[in-house]
mmCIF file of C-alpha atoms in Angstrom:
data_model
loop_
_atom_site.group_PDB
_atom_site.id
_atom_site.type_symbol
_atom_site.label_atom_id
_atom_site.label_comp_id
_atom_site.label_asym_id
_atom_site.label_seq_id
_atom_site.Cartn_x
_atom_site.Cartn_y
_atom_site.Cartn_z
ATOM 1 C CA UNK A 20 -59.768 -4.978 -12.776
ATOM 2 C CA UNK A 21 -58.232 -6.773 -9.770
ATOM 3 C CA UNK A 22 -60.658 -4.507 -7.516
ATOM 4 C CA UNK A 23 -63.736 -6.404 -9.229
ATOM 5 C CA UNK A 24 -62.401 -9.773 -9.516
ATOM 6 C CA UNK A 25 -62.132 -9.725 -5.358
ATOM 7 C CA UNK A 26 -65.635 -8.119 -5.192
ATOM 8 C CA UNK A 27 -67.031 -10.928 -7.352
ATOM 9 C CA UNK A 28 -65.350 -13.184 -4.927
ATOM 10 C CA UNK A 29 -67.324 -12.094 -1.914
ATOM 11 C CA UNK A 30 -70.289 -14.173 -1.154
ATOM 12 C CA UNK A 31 -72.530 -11.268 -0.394
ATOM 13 C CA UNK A 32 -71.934 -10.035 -4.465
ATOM 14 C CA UNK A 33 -73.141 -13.543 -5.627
ATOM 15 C CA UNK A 34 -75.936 -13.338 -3.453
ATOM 16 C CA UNK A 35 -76.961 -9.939 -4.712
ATOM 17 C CA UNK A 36 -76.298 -11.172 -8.722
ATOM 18 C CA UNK A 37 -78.371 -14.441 -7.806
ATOM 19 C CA UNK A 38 -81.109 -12.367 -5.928
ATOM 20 C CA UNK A 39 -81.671 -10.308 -8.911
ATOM 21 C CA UNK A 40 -81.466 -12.645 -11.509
ATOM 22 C CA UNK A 41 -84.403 -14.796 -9.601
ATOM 23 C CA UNK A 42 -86.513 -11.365 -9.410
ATOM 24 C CA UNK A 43 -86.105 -10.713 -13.263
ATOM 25 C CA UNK A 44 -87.030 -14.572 -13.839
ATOM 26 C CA UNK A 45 -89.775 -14.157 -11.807
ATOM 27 C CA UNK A 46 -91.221 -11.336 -12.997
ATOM 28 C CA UNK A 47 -91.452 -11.849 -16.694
ATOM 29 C CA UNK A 48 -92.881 -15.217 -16.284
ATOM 30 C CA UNK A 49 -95.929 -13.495 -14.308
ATOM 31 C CA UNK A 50 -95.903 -11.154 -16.719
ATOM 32 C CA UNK A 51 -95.879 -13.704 -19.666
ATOM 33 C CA UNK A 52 -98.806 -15.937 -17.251
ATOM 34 C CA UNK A 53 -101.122 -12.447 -17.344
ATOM 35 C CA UNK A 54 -100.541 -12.220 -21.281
ATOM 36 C CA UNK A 55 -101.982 -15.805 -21.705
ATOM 37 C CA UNK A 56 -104.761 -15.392 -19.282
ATOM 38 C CA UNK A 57 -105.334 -12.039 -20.894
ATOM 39 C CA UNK A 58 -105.687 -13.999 -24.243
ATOM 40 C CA UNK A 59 -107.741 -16.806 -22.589
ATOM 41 C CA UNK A 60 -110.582 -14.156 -21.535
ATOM 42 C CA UNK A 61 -110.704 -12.342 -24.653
ATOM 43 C CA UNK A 62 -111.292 -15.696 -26.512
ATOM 44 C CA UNK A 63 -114.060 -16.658 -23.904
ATOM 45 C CA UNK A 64 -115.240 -13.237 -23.397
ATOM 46 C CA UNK A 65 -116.065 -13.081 -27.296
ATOM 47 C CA UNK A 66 -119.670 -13.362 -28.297
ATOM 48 C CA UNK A 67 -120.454 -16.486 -29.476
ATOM 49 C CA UNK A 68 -123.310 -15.375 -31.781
ATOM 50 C CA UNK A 69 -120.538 -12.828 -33.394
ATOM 51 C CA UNK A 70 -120.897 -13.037 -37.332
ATOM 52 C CA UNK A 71 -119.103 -12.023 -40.175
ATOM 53 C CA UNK A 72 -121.354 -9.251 -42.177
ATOM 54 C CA UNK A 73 -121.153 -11.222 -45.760
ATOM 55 C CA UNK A 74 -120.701 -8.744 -48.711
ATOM 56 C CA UNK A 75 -123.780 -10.631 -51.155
ATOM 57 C CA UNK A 76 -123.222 -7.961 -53.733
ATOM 58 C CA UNK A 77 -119.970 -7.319 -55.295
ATOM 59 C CA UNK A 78 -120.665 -5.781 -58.258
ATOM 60 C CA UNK A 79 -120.805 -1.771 -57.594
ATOM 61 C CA UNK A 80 -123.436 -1.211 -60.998
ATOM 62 C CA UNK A 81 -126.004 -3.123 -58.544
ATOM 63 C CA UNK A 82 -124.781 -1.871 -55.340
ATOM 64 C CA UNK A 83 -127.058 0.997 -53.377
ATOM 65 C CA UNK A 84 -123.601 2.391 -51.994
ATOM 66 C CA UNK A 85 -120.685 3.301 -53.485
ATOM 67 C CA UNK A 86 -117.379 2.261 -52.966
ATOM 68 C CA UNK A 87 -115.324 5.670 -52.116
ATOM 69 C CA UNK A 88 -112.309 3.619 -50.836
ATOM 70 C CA UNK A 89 -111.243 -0.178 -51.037
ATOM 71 C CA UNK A 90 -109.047 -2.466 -49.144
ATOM 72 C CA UNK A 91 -107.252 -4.793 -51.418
ATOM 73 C CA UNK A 92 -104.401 -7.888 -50.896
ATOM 74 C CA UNK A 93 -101.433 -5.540 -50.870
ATOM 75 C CA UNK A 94 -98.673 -7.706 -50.742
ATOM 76 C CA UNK A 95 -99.035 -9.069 -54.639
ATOM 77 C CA UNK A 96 -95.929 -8.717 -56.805
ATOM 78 C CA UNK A 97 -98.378 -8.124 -59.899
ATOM 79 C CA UNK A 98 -101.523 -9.036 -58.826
ATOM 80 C CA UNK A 99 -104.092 -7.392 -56.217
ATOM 81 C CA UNK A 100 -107.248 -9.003 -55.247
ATOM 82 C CA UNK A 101 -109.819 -5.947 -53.881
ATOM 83 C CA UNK A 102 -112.604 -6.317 -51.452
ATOM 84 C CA UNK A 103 -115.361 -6.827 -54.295
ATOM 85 C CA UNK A 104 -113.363 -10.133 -55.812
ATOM 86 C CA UNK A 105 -111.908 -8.207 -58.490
ATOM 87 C CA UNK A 106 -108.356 -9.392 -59.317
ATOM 88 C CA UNK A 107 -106.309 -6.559 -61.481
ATOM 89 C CA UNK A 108 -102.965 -5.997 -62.517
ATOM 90 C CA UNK A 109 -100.512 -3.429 -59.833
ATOM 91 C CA UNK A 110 -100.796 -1.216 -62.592
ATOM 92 C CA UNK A 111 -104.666 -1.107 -62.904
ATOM 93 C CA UNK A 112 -105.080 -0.360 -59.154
ATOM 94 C CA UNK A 113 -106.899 2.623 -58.250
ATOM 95 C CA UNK A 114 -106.137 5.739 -56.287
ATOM 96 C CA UNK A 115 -108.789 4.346 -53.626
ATOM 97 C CA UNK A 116 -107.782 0.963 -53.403
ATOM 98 C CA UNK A 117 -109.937 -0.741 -55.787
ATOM 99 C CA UNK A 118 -109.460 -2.565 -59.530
ATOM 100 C CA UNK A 119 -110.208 -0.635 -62.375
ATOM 101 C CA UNK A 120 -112.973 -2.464 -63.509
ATOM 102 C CA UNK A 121 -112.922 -1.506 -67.190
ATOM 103 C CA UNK A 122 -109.079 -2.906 -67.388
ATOM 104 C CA UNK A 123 -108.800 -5.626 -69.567
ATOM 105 C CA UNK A 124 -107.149 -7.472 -66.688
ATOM 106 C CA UNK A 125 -110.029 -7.048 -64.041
ATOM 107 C CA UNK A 126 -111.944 -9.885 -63.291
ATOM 108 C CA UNK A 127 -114.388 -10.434 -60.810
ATOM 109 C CA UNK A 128 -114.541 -14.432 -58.755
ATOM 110 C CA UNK A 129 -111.699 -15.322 -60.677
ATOM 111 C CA UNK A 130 -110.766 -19.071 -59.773
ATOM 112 C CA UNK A 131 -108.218 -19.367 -62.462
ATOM 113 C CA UNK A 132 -105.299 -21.462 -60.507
ATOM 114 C CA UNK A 133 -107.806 -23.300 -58.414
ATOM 115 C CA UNK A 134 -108.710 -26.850 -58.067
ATOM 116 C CA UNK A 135 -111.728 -28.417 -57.146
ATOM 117 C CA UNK A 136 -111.131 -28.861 -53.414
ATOM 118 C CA UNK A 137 -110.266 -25.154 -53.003
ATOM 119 C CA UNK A 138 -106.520 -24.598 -53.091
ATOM 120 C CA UNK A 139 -104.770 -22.623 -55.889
ATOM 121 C CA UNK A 140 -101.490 -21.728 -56.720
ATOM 122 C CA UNK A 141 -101.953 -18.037 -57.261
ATOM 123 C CA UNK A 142 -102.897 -16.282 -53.888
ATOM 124 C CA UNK A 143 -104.607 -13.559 -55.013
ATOM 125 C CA UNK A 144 -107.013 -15.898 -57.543
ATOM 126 C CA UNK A 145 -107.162 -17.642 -54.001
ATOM 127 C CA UNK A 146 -109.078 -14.510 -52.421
ATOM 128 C CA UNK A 147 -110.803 -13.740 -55.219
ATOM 129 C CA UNK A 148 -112.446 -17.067 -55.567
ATOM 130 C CA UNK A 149 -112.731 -17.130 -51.978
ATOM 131 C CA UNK A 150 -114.999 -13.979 -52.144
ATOM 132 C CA UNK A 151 -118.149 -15.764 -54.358
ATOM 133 C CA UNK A 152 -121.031 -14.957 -52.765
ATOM 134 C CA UNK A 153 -121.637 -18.742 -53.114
ATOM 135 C CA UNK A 154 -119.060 -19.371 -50.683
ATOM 136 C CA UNK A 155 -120.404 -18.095 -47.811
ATOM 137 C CA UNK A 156 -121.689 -21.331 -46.096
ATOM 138 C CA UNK A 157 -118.502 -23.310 -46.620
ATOM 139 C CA UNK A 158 -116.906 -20.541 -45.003
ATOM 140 C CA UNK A 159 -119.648 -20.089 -42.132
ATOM 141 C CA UNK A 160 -119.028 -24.401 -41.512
ATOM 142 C CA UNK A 161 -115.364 -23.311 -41.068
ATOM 143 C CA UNK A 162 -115.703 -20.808 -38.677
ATOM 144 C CA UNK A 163 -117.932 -22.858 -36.489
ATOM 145 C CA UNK A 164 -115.423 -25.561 -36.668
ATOM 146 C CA UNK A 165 -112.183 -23.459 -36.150
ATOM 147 C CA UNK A 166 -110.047 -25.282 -33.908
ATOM 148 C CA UNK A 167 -108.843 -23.922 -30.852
ATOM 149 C CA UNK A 168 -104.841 -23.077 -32.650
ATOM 150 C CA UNK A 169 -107.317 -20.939 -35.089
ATOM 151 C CA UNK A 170 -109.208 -19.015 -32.779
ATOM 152 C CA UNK A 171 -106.692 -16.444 -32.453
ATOM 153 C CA UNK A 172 -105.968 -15.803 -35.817
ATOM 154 C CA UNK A 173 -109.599 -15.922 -36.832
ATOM 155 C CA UNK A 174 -111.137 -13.705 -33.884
ATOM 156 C CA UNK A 175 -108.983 -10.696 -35.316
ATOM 157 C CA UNK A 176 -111.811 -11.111 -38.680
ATOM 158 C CA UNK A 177 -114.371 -8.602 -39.515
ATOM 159 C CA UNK A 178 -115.544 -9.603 -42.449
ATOM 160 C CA UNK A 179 -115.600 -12.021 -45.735
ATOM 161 C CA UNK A 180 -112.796 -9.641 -47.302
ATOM 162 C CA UNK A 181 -110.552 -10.283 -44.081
ATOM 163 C CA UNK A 182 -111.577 -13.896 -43.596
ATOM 164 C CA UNK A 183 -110.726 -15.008 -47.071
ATOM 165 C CA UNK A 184 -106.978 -12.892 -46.725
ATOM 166 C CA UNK A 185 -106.752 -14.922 -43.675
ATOM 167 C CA UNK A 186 -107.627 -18.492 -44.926
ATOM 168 C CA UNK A 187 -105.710 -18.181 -48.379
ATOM 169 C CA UNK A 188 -102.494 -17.465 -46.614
ATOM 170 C CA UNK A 189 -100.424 -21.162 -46.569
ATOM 171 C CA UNK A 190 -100.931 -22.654 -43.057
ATOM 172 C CA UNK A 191 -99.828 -25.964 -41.450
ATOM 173 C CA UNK A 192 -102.191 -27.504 -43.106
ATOM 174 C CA UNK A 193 -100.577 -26.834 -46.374
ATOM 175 C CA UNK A 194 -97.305 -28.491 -45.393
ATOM 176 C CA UNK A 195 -95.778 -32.095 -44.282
ATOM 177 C CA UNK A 196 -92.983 -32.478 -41.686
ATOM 178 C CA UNK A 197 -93.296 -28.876 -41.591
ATOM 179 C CA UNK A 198 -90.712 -27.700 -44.467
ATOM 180 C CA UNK A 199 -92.463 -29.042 -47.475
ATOM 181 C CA UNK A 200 -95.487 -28.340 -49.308
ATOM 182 C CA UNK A 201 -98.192 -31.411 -50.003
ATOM 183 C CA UNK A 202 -99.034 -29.299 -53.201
ATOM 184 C CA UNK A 203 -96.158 -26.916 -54.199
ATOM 185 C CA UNK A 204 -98.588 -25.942 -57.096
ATOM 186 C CA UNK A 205 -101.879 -25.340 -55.215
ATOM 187 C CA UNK A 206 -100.714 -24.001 -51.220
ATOM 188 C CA UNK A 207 -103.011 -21.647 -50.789
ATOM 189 C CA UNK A 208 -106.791 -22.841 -49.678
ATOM 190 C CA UNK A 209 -109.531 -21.013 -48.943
ATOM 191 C CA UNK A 210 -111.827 -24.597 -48.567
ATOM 192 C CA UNK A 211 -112.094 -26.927 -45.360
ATOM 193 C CA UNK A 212 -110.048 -29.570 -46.361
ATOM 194 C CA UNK A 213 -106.100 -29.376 -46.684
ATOM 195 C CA UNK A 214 -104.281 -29.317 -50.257
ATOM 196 C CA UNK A 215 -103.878 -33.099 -51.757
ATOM 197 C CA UNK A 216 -100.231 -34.961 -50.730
ATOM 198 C CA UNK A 217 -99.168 -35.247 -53.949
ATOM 199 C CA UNK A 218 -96.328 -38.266 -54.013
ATOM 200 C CA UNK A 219 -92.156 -37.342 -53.420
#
């Protein structure tokens, strides 16, 4: 113990502590710089004329293909929203992903919870709604206004499915002073403007 408190005392030692320090400083803030420049050129570097292959029919009786596999909203407690709008009970879900259409809680462009201006309180009635054919141009005006903080989160997006997964999740714009809700009963929105400030 007394061997290291003298060799700590030596001004060579700080040097060498100091010295590496500023090298390890250094070095991850370069390496940090590269990750944002790296993120800079993928956001330029990605076509501008890049769009989002809109699913116009849902309904698999009038589809040409079939469906052998489905993505769906995953993360609902009792509800799932699938890629063709349908919105099922967990226990009506499919081996492959998608709503048993023939369940008496299957619906199809359900908009249930949601208000005129596009926010509901139920995310997966959010998707669901989000996924009308019909909303395909409010969604298109979106993406071609995305601001810059969106970019990243939106240039990730393949398709309707994933775009309407992405918008229905709450954002900033569904909060004030950033730790309350302006409508604790309709949060998440899948339409361009932000959810009504309702009054305290």
């Amino acid at each position: 113990m007394m061997v290291l408190r003298r060799l700590l005392r030596k001004r060579w030692v700080l040097g060498v502590v100091f010295g590496l320090s500023l090298i390890y400083f250094l070095t991850s803030t370069l390496k940090q710089e590269e990750r944002t420049i790296r993120d800079r050129t993928l956001l330029q570097v990605r076509d501008p004329d890049h769009r989002i292959p809109w699913k116009v029919r849902f309904n698999l009786g009038n589809s040409s293909r079939q469906i052998t596999q489905c993505r769906n909203s995953i993360q609902g407690k009792s509800l799932l929203t699938d890629e063709l709008g349908y919105v099922c009970e967990r226990k009506d879900l499919l081996v492959n992903g998608c709503c048993n259409v023939n369940a008496p809680s299957s619906r199809q462009h359900i908009c249930k919870s949601c208000l005129a201006n596009g926010c509901c309180s139920i995310y997966e009635y959010c998707v669901s709604c989000c996924l009308q054919p019909d909303k395909q141009l409010l969604l298109e005006r979106f993406l071609n206004r995305a601001a810059e903080g969106f970019q990243n989160l939106f240039t990730a997006v393949e398709d309707h499915f994933e775009l309407c997964l992405a918008k229905c999740r709450t954002s900033s714009q569904s909060v004030q002073h950033e730790n309350t809700y302006r409508n604790p009963q309709a949060k998440y929105c899948y339409g361009e403007s932000p959810p009504e400030l309702l009054p305290v």
